[in-house]
Amino acid sequence: MTKQASLTKISSSERPLLLSNNAYRGRFAPSPSGLLHFGSLIAALASFLDAKSFTSSQGQSGKWLVRIEDIDPPREQLGASSAILTTLEAFGLHWDESVLYQSQQSQLYQDTLSDLQQKNLSYNCRCTRAEIKALGGIYQGHCQTLSHSKDNSAIRLKNQYGHYQFNDIFQGSINCNQPLAKEDFIIHRKDGLFAYQLAVVVDDIYQNVNHVIRGCDLLEPTARQLTLLATLNSTTPVYGHVPLAVTTGGYKLSKQNKAPAIDNNSPQPALIAALEFLGQVPDPKLVNEKVDDIIRWAIENWSREKVASVTEISIE
Ligand code: GLU
Ligand code: ZN
């Protein structure tokens, strides 16, 4: 089966069938722009626990997939992909099915772009960032009728839906920034790279993902992803965004600031800290147990309700 055929199949018949079976498919989708830090561990752990604590009507737990989002070579750090996978294993976060690398998915992204273009659902845009900024920062469809050739152009999606509201497992009812959600956004970059929004949605469909659990840094992009899913006639996953770990100044964690170190040789303290960050209440003595025992406790005791419904938590 070609990938294109499978996309068509997934978006028409397969997903509803899967959903009626009540099977859970979640994923963790790191970009290999650096090693895992405490912030990414939280997203990995939350998505893993939400999948593994789920029981379908057939008595099966959810599947947890790992997808390496390596579509931006200039931002990639050499060796980060394999280091991320090594860390996940050291932390007892074992994935089902083989790891999907976005760098291997170009044909499917290209086919999706061609399909959108044929249906007149996209157009080439030559506006620069500075030009859009000068017009107020929101793209107003300037190139929609200009029929630019593809040279030196980005490709934008004709935004027919402008979805901006959704219900989040942890954050409740979410209203995204409407002008941004309604914009004709970029799905293929001027520099020739596929845009994150395109790749993430195509692969969530391709992998039959029906639960997207990730950090609150991706709350706003969800609106655009909902629009793209609708444009591709796909059903919509359930979304859950866990709080972002920030420093007191409100900065996202990075290697420079004081994120608890991710030490593959001693994962227990960071695992316990990540569970506490997610509102779970592990017995402090668990820190002396084996990683697999901590993970087993965490699956058995995972409670969505205990996760704080705030978008950021300071960890200093
Ligand atoms: N690759 C994205 C990131 O690391 C996450 C994509 C997603 O979870 O949707 O920020
Ligand atoms: Zn334009």
mmCIF file of C-alpha atoms and ligand atoms in Angstrom:
data_model
loop_
_atom_site.group_PDB
_atom_site.id
_atom_site.type_symbol
_atom_site.label_atom_id
_atom_site.label_comp_id
_atom_site.label_asym_id
_atom_site.label_seq_id
_atom_site.Cartn_x
_atom_site.Cartn_y
_atom_site.Cartn_z
ATOM 1 C CA MET A 1 0.000 0.000 0.000
ATOM 2 C CA THR A 2 1.428 3.393 -0.837
ATOM 3 C CA LYS A 3 1.430 6.085 1.800
ATOM 4 C CA GLN A 4 -0.957 8.198 -0.236
ATOM 5 C CA ALA A 5 -3.411 5.314 -0.412
ATOM 6 C CA SER A 6 -3.164 4.854 3.304
ATOM 7 C CA LEU A 7 -3.850 8.536 3.954
ATOM 8 C CA THR A 8 -7.004 8.356 1.860
ATOM 9 C CA LYS A 9 -8.021 5.170 3.592
ATOM 10 C CA ILE A 10 -7.356 6.490 7.068
ATOM 11 C CA SER A 11 -9.320 9.653 6.506
ATOM 12 C CA SER A 12 -12.357 7.864 5.100
ATOM 13 C CA SER A 13 -13.106 4.520 6.670
ATOM 14 C CA GLU A 14 -10.455 3.349 9.086
ATOM 15 C CA ARG A 15 -10.556 5.927 11.840
ATOM 16 C CA PRO A 16 -14.251 5.734 12.715
ATOM 17 C CA LEU A 17 -13.883 1.965 12.902
ATOM 18 C CA LEU A 18 -10.960 2.309 15.254
ATOM 19 C CA LEU A 19 -12.794 4.805 17.382
ATOM 20 C CA SER A 20 -15.858 2.599 17.687
ATOM 21 C CA ASN A 21 -13.506 -0.113 18.962
ATOM 22 C CA ASN A 22 -12.561 2.451 21.492
ATOM 23 C CA ALA A 23 -8.830 1.951 20.896
ATOM 24 C CA TYR A 24 -6.559 4.653 22.252
ATOM 25 C CA ARG A 25 -3.574 5.833 20.198
ATOM 26 C CA GLY A 26 -1.415 8.546 21.680
ATOM 27 C CA ARG A 27 2.036 9.862 20.833
ATOM 28 C CA PHE A 28 5.041 11.838 21.942
ATOM 29 C CA ALA A 29 6.569 13.867 19.115
ATOM 30 C CA PRO A 30 9.874 15.511 20.080
ATOM 31 C CA SER A 31 11.917 17.648 17.705
ATOM 32 C CA PRO A 32 15.598 16.659 17.816
ATOM 33 C CA SER A 33 16.721 20.251 18.245
ATOM 34 C CA GLY A 34 18.205 19.354 21.614
ATOM 35 C CA LEU A 35 18.214 16.701 24.316
ATOM 36 C CA LEU A 36 15.200 16.027 26.513
ATOM 37 C CA HIS A 37 14.965 18.373 29.481
ATOM 38 C CA PHE A 38 12.588 18.351 32.430
ATOM 39 C CA GLY A 39 9.915 20.171 30.378
ATOM 40 C CA SER A 40 9.909 17.598 27.597
ATOM 41 C CA LEU A 41 9.989 14.756 30.117
ATOM 42 C CA ILE A 42 6.697 16.077 31.512
ATOM 43 C CA ALA A 43 5.037 15.960 28.084
ATOM 44 C CA ALA A 44 6.471 12.500 27.391
ATOM 45 C CA LEU A 45 5.345 11.160 30.765
ATOM 46 C CA ALA A 46 1.847 12.674 30.589
ATOM 47 C CA SER A 47 1.189 11.306 27.108
ATOM 48 C CA PHE A 48 2.543 7.894 28.112
ATOM 49 C CA LEU A 49 0.522 7.649 31.335
ATOM 50 C CA ASP A 50 -2.698 8.850 29.754
ATOM 51 C CA ALA A 51 -2.352 6.116 27.084
ATOM 52 C CA LYS A 52 -1.234 3.319 29.358
ATOM 53 C CA SER A 53 -3.842 3.944 32.047
ATOM 54 C CA PHE A 54 -6.636 3.789 29.480
ATOM 55 C CA THR A 55 -8.644 0.573 29.201
ATOM 56 C CA SER A 56 -10.780 -0.057 26.128
ATOM 57 C CA SER A 57 -14.020 -2.018 26.178
ATOM 58 C CA GLN A 58 -11.887 -4.947 24.971
ATOM 59 C CA GLY A 59 -9.721 -4.551 28.058
ATOM 60 C CA GLN A 60 -6.713 -3.141 26.176
ATOM 61 C CA SER A 61 -4.542 -0.287 27.276
ATOM 62 C CA GLY A 62 -3.702 2.515 24.876
ATOM 63 C CA LYS A 63 -0.836 2.464 22.409
ATOM 64 C CA TRP A 64 1.900 5.058 22.867
ATOM 65 C CA LEU A 65 3.883 6.017 19.789
ATOM 66 C CA VAL A 66 7.055 8.028 19.430
ATOM 67 C CA ARG A 67 7.556 10.223 16.400
ATOM 68 C CA ILE A 68 10.784 12.121 15.800
ATOM 69 C CA GLU A 69 9.913 15.463 14.193
ATOM 70 C CA ASP A 70 13.126 15.914 12.224
ATOM 71 C CA ILE A 71 11.887 18.093 9.371
ATOM 72 C CA ASP A 72 14.038 21.112 10.136
ATOM 73 C CA PRO A 73 17.689 20.066 9.501
ATOM 74 C CA PRO A 74 19.200 23.492 10.291
ATOM 75 C CA ARG A 75 17.730 23.329 13.799
ATOM 76 C CA GLU A 76 18.636 19.716 14.393
ATOM 77 C CA GLN A 77 21.331 18.810 16.897
ATOM 78 C CA LEU A 78 23.540 15.975 15.790
ATOM 79 C CA GLY A 79 22.830 12.821 17.783
ATOM 80 C CA ALA A 80 19.764 14.267 19.539
ATOM 81 C CA SER A 81 17.284 11.758 18.055
ATOM 82 C CA SER A 82 19.056 8.728 19.401
ATOM 83 C CA ALA A 83 19.828 10.476 22.697
ATOM 84 C CA ILE A 84 16.117 11.255 23.154
ATOM 85 C CA LEU A 85 15.195 7.616 22.546
ATOM 86 C CA THR A 86 17.878 6.422 24.960
ATOM 87 C CA THR A 87 16.526 8.768 27.636
ATOM 88 C CA LEU A 88 12.929 7.619 27.125
ATOM 89 C CA GLU A 89 14.029 4.000 27.600
ATOM 90 C CA ALA A 90 16.066 4.854 30.688
ATOM 91 C CA PHE A 91 12.932 6.467 32.138
ATOM 92 C CA GLY A 92 10.844 3.344 31.481
ATOM 93 C CA LEU A 93 8.834 4.999 28.716
ATOM 94 C CA HIS A 94 8.765 2.164 26.188
ATOM 95 C CA TRP A 95 6.954 2.837 22.945
ATOM 96 C CA ASP A 96 4.681 0.539 20.938
ATOM 97 C CA GLU A 97 5.310 0.147 17.193
ATOM 98 C CA SER A 98 8.382 1.452 15.414
ATOM 99 C CA VAL A 99 9.519 5.053 15.759
ATOM 100 C CA LEU A 100 8.312 7.243 12.890
ATOM 101 C CA TYR A 101 10.835 9.779 11.547
ATOM 102 C CA GLN A 102 9.282 12.743 9.784
ATOM 103 C CA SER A 103 12.349 12.948 7.540
ATOM 104 C CA GLN A 104 11.043 9.725 5.951
ATOM 105 C CA GLN A 105 7.585 11.132 5.287
ATOM 106 C CA SER A 106 8.363 13.721 2.583
ATOM 107 C CA GLN A 107 6.454 11.909 -0.146
ATOM 108 C CA LEU A 108 3.284 11.870 1.928
ATOM 109 C CA TYR A 109 3.633 15.581 2.770
ATOM 110 C CA GLN A 110 4.276 16.357 -0.894
ATOM 111 C CA ASP A 111 1.241 14.309 -1.979
ATOM 112 C CA THR A 112 -0.906 16.151 0.556
ATOM 113 C CA LEU A 113 0.344 19.523 -0.739
ATOM 114 C CA SER A 114 -0.418 18.479 -4.339
ATOM 115 C CA ASP A 115 -3.854 17.313 -3.334
ATOM 116 C CA LEU A 116 -4.641 20.627 -1.607
ATOM 117 C CA GLN A 117 -3.324 22.561 -4.573
ATOM 118 C CA GLN A 118 -5.436 20.541 -7.033
ATOM 119 C CA LYS A 119 -8.518 21.241 -4.966
ATOM 120 C CA ASN A 120 -7.640 24.929 -4.992
ATOM 121 C CA LEU A 121 -7.306 24.902 -1.215
ATOM 122 C CA SER A 122 -3.854 26.480 -1.128
ATOM 123 C CA TYR A 123 -1.909 29.207 -2.884
ATOM 124 C CA ASN A 124 1.603 30.559 -3.274
ATOM 125 C CA CYS A 125 2.581 33.610 -1.253
ATOM 126 C CA ARG A 126 5.608 35.871 -1.634
ATOM 127 C CA CYS A 127 4.941 38.281 1.202
ATOM 128 C CA THR A 128 7.804 38.801 3.584
ATOM 129 C CA ARG A 129 7.497 38.818 7.344
ATOM 130 C CA ALA A 130 8.262 42.541 7.350
ATOM 131 C CA GLU A 131 5.447 43.237 4.857
ATOM 132 C CA ILE A 132 2.918 41.301 6.939
ATOM 133 C CA LYS A 133 4.109 43.046 10.083
ATOM 134 C CA ALA A 134 3.648 46.434 8.410
ATOM 135 C CA LEU A 135 0.033 45.460 7.656
ATOM 136 C CA GLY A 136 -0.703 44.703 11.307
ATOM 137 C CA GLY A 137 0.874 41.277 11.727
ATOM 138 C CA ILE A 138 -2.067 39.163 10.569
ATOM 139 C CA TYR A 139 -1.918 37.827 7.033
ATOM 140 C CA GLN A 140 -4.888 39.128 5.025
ATOM 141 C CA GLY A 141 -4.760 36.842 1.992
ATOM 142 C CA HIS A 142 -2.833 39.315 -0.120
ATOM 143 C CA CYS A 143 -1.520 36.704 -2.601
ATOM 144 C CA GLN A 144 -4.667 34.629 -2.853
ATOM 145 C CA THR A 145 -5.585 35.877 -6.337
ATOM 146 C CA LEU A 146 -2.085 36.689 -7.592
ATOM 147 C CA SER A 147 -1.255 33.218 -9.005
ATOM 148 C CA HIS A 148 2.448 33.389 -8.114
ATOM 149 C CA SER A 149 4.596 30.574 -9.405
ATOM 150 C CA LYS A 150 6.143 28.400 -6.745
ATOM 151 C CA ASP A 151 9.622 29.946 -7.006
ATOM 152 C CA ASN A 152 10.521 31.936 -3.954
ATOM 153 C CA SER A 153 7.023 31.370 -2.533
ATOM 154 C CA ALA A 154 5.624 29.866 0.604
ATOM 155 C CA ILE A 155 2.401 27.851 0.306
ATOM 156 C CA ARG A 156 -0.547 28.939 2.426
ATOM 157 C CA LEU A 157 -3.705 26.994 3.221
ATOM 158 C CA LYS A 158 -6.985 28.670 2.288
ATOM 159 C CA ASN A 159 -8.501 28.708 5.726
ATOM 160 C CA GLN A 160 -12.138 27.745 5.224
ATOM 161 C CA TYR A 161 -12.932 26.802 8.814
ATOM 162 C CA GLY A 162 -11.081 29.106 11.158
ATOM 163 C CA HIS A 163 -11.596 26.717 14.043
ATOM 164 C CA TYR A 164 -10.605 28.448 17.250
ATOM 165 C CA GLN A 165 -12.496 26.644 20.016
ATOM 166 C CA PHE A 166 -11.976 23.226 21.473
ATOM 167 C CA ASN A 167 -12.367 21.323 24.670
ATOM 168 C CA ASP A 168 -9.117 20.377 26.335
ATOM 169 C CA ILE A 169 -8.833 17.421 28.718
ATOM 170 C CA PHE A 170 -6.827 19.415 31.242
ATOM 171 C CA GLN A 171 -7.514 23.055 30.416
ATOM 172 C CA GLY A 172 -11.262 22.873 29.746
ATOM 173 C CA SER A 173 -12.872 25.074 27.127
ATOM 174 C CA ILE A 174 -10.228 26.881 25.058
ATOM 175 C CA ASN A 175 -10.671 29.949 22.868
ATOM 176 C CA CYS A 176 -7.627 30.552 20.709
ATOM 177 C CA ASN A 177 -6.678 33.916 19.276
ATOM 178 C CA GLN A 178 -9.281 34.300 16.527
ATOM 179 C CA PRO A 179 -7.419 36.429 13.969
ATOM 180 C CA LEU A 180 -4.491 33.995 14.136
ATOM 181 C CA ALA A 181 -6.763 30.955 13.956
ATOM 182 C CA LYS A 182 -8.537 32.351 10.900
ATOM 183 C CA GLU A 183 -5.368 33.294 9.024
ATOM 184 C CA ASP A 184 -4.340 31.517 5.829
ATOM 185 C CA PHE A 185 -1.321 29.896 7.450
ATOM 186 C CA ILE A 186 1.864 28.489 5.930
ATOM 187 C CA ILE A 187 2.007 24.779 5.145
ATOM 188 C CA HIS A 188 5.203 24.832 3.099
ATOM 189 C CA ARG A 189 7.969 27.281 3.831
ATOM 190 C CA LYS A 190 9.717 29.598 1.416
ATOM 191 C CA ASP A 191 13.013 27.896 2.282
ATOM 192 C CA GLY A 192 11.639 24.608 0.913
ATOM 193 C CA LEU A 193 10.878 22.930 4.242
ATOM 194 C CA PHE A 194 7.499 21.470 5.149
ATOM 195 C CA ALA A 195 5.799 23.476 7.873
ATOM 196 C CA TYR A 196 5.283 21.960 11.334
ATOM 197 C CA GLN A 197 1.476 22.375 11.041
ATOM 198 C CA LEU A 198 1.345 20.288 7.872
ATOM 199 C CA ALA A 199 3.682 17.528 9.043
ATOM 200 C CA VAL A 200 2.127 17.143 12.487
ATOM 201 C CA VAL A 201 -1.410 16.856 11.132
ATOM 202 C CA VAL A 202 -0.547 14.536 8.231
ATOM 203 C CA ASP A 203 1.296 12.221 10.608
ATOM 204 C CA ASP A 204 -1.354 12.266 13.307
ATOM 205 C CA ILE A 205 -3.769 11.103 10.588
ATOM 206 C CA TYR A 206 -1.259 8.632 9.122
ATOM 207 C CA GLN A 207 -0.623 7.076 12.534
ATOM 208 C CA ASN A 208 -4.296 7.055 13.510
ATOM 209 C CA VAL A 209 -3.535 9.144 16.568
ATOM 210 C CA ASN A 210 -6.724 9.937 18.447
ATOM 211 C CA HIS A 211 -5.259 11.445 21.645
ATOM 212 C CA VAL A 212 -2.767 14.307 21.544
ATOM 213 C CA ILE A 213 -1.301 15.014 24.975
ATOM 214 C CA ARG A 214 1.463 17.647 24.984
ATOM 215 C CA GLY A 215 2.603 20.880 26.587
ATOM 216 C CA CYS A 216 0.658 24.145 26.701
ATOM 217 C CA ASP A 217 3.169 25.758 24.344
ATOM 218 C CA LEU A 218 1.073 24.053 21.649
ATOM 219 C CA LEU A 219 -2.372 25.266 22.785
ATOM 220 C CA GLU A 220 -2.603 28.034 20.153
ATOM 221 C CA PRO A 221 -1.341 25.922 17.222
ATOM 222 C CA THR A 222 -4.144 23.446 17.961
ATOM 223 C CA ALA A 223 -6.624 25.826 16.305
ATOM 224 C CA ARG A 224 -4.765 25.622 13.006
ATOM 225 C CA GLN A 225 -4.399 21.887 13.327
ATOM 226 C CA LEU A 226 -8.162 21.542 13.775
ATOM 227 C CA THR A 227 -8.687 23.549 10.583
ATOM 228 C CA LEU A 228 -6.194 21.454 8.640
ATOM 229 C CA LEU A 229 -7.721 18.205 9.924
ATOM 230 C CA ALA A 230 -11.136 19.397 8.767
ATOM 231 C CA THR A 231 -9.729 20.430 5.377
ATOM 232 C CA LEU A 232 -8.277 16.914 4.997
ATOM 233 C CA ASN A 233 -11.667 15.389 5.959
ATOM 234 C CA SER A 234 -10.211 13.758 9.024
ATOM 235 C CA THR A 235 -11.813 13.150 12.378
ATOM 236 C CA THR A 236 -10.380 15.126 15.268
ATOM 237 C CA PRO A 237 -8.222 13.713 18.046
ATOM 238 C CA VAL A 238 -8.917 14.522 21.666
ATOM 239 C CA TYR A 239 -6.458 17.171 22.895
ATOM 240 C CA GLY A 240 -4.929 17.603 26.317
ATOM 241 C CA HIS A 241 -2.306 20.227 27.128
ATOM 242 C CA VAL A 242 -0.381 19.901 30.377
ATOM 243 C CA PRO A 243 1.129 22.923 32.129
ATOM 244 C CA LEU A 244 4.461 24.183 30.932
ATOM 245 C CA ALA A 245 7.370 24.201 33.373
ATOM 246 C CA VAL A 246 8.755 27.716 33.478
ATOM 247 C CA THR A 247 11.288 29.628 35.517
ATOM 248 C CA THR A 248 10.052 32.355 37.864
ATOM 249 C CA GLY A 249 10.537 34.912 35.121
ATOM 250 C CA GLY A 250 8.032 33.000 32.991
ATOM 251 C CA TYR A 251 10.637 31.594 30.644
ATOM 252 C CA LYS A 252 10.250 28.168 29.129
ATOM 253 C CA LEU A 253 12.761 25.682 30.478
ATOM 254 C CA SER A 254 15.918 25.251 28.565
ATOM 255 C CA LYS A 255 19.346 23.858 29.184
ATOM 256 C CA GLN A 256 20.563 27.276 30.327
ATOM 257 C CA ASN A 257 18.179 27.607 33.257
ATOM 258 C CA LYS A 258 17.725 25.402 36.244
ATOM 259 C CA ALA A 259 15.718 22.503 34.855
ATOM 260 C CA PRO A 260 16.361 19.423 37.003
ATOM 261 C CA ALA A 261 18.977 17.511 35.095
ATOM 262 C CA ILE A 262 17.927 14.579 33.017
ATOM 263 C CA ASP A 263 20.340 11.916 34.154
ATOM 264 C CA ASN A 264 19.881 8.619 32.368
ATOM 265 C CA ASN A 265 21.838 6.868 35.101
ATOM 266 C CA SER A 266 19.584 8.056 37.876
ATOM 267 C CA PRO A 267 16.096 8.689 36.460
ATOM 268 C CA GLN A 268 14.149 8.197 39.696
ATOM 269 C CA PRO A 269 14.368 11.737 41.180
ATOM 270 C CA ALA A 270 13.361 13.401 37.898
ATOM 271 C CA LEU A 271 10.519 10.906 37.434
ATOM 272 C CA ILE A 272 9.153 11.651 40.896
ATOM 273 C CA ALA A 273 9.532 15.417 40.302
ATOM 274 C CA ALA A 274 7.717 15.104 36.951
ATOM 275 C CA LEU A 275 4.869 13.147 38.571
ATOM 276 C CA GLU A 276 4.549 15.789 41.293
ATOM 277 C CA PHE A 277 4.614 18.525 38.664
ATOM 278 C CA LEU A 278 1.662 16.746 37.034
ATOM 279 C CA GLY A 279 -0.226 16.862 40.343
ATOM 280 C CA GLN A 280 0.146 13.155 41.068
ATOM 281 C CA VAL A 281 1.013 12.175 44.612
ATOM 282 C CA PRO A 282 3.749 9.554 44.616
ATOM 283 C CA ASP A 283 5.003 8.252 47.939
ATOM 284 C CA PRO A 284 8.444 9.894 48.356
ATOM 285 C CA LYS A 285 9.859 6.452 49.157
ATOM 286 C CA LEU A 286 9.210 5.438 45.553
ATOM 287 C CA VAL A 287 12.384 7.325 44.658
ATOM 288 C CA ASN A 288 14.328 4.327 45.965
ATOM 289 C CA GLU A 289 12.470 1.838 43.786
ATOM 290 C CA LYS A 290 13.242 0.582 40.295
ATOM 291 C CA VAL A 291 12.169 2.765 37.394
ATOM 292 C CA ASP A 292 9.684 0.146 36.162
ATOM 293 C CA ASP A 293 8.067 0.027 39.610
ATOM 294 C CA ILE A 294 7.668 3.815 39.662
ATOM 295 C CA ILE A 295 6.134 3.689 36.195
ATOM 296 C CA ARG A 296 3.786 0.889 37.210
ATOM 297 C CA TRP A 297 2.646 2.920 40.232
ATOM 298 C CA ALA A 298 2.184 5.970 37.986
ATOM 299 C CA ILE A 299 0.035 4.094 35.447
ATOM 300 C CA GLU A 300 -2.146 2.578 38.160
ATOM 301 C CA ASN A 301 -2.626 5.916 39.888
ATOM 302 C CA TRP A 302 -2.751 8.320 36.937
ATOM 303 C CA SER A 303 -5.443 10.913 37.493
ATOM 304 C CA ARG A 304 -6.267 13.494 34.828
ATOM 305 C CA GLU A 305 -8.205 15.469 37.425
ATOM 306 C CA LYS A 306 -5.105 16.026 39.541
ATOM 307 C CA VAL A 307 -3.269 17.808 36.710
ATOM 308 C CA ALA A 308 -3.520 21.559 37.327
ATOM 309 C CA SER A 309 -5.623 23.402 34.771
ATOM 310 C CA VAL A 310 -3.143 26.228 34.371
ATOM 311 C CA THR A 311 -0.916 26.813 31.381
ATOM 312 C CA GLU A 312 2.311 27.386 33.289
ATOM 313 C CA ILE A 313 3.875 26.380 36.580
ATOM 314 C CA SER A 314 7.085 27.876 37.888
ATOM 315 C CA ILE A 315 9.502 25.267 39.146
ATOM 316 C CA GLU A 316 11.918 27.452 41.036
HETATM 317 N N1 GLU B 1 7.674 18.537 17.712
HETATM 318 C C1 GLU B 1 6.954 19.464 18.509
HETATM 319 C C2 GLU B 1 7.830 20.012 19.598
HETATM 320 O O1 GLU B 1 8.782 19.364 19.989
HETATM 321 C C3 GLU B 1 5.753 18.870 19.212
HETATM 322 C C4 GLU B 1 4.707 18.443 18.269
HETATM 323 C C5 GLU B 1 3.424 18.007 18.947
HETATM 324 O O2 GLU B 1 3.441 17.418 20.033
HETATM 325 O O3 GLU B 1 2.398 18.224 18.329
HETATM 326 O O4 GLU B 1 7.573 21.101 20.071
HETATM 327 ZN ZN ZN B 2 1.308 36.840 0.288
#
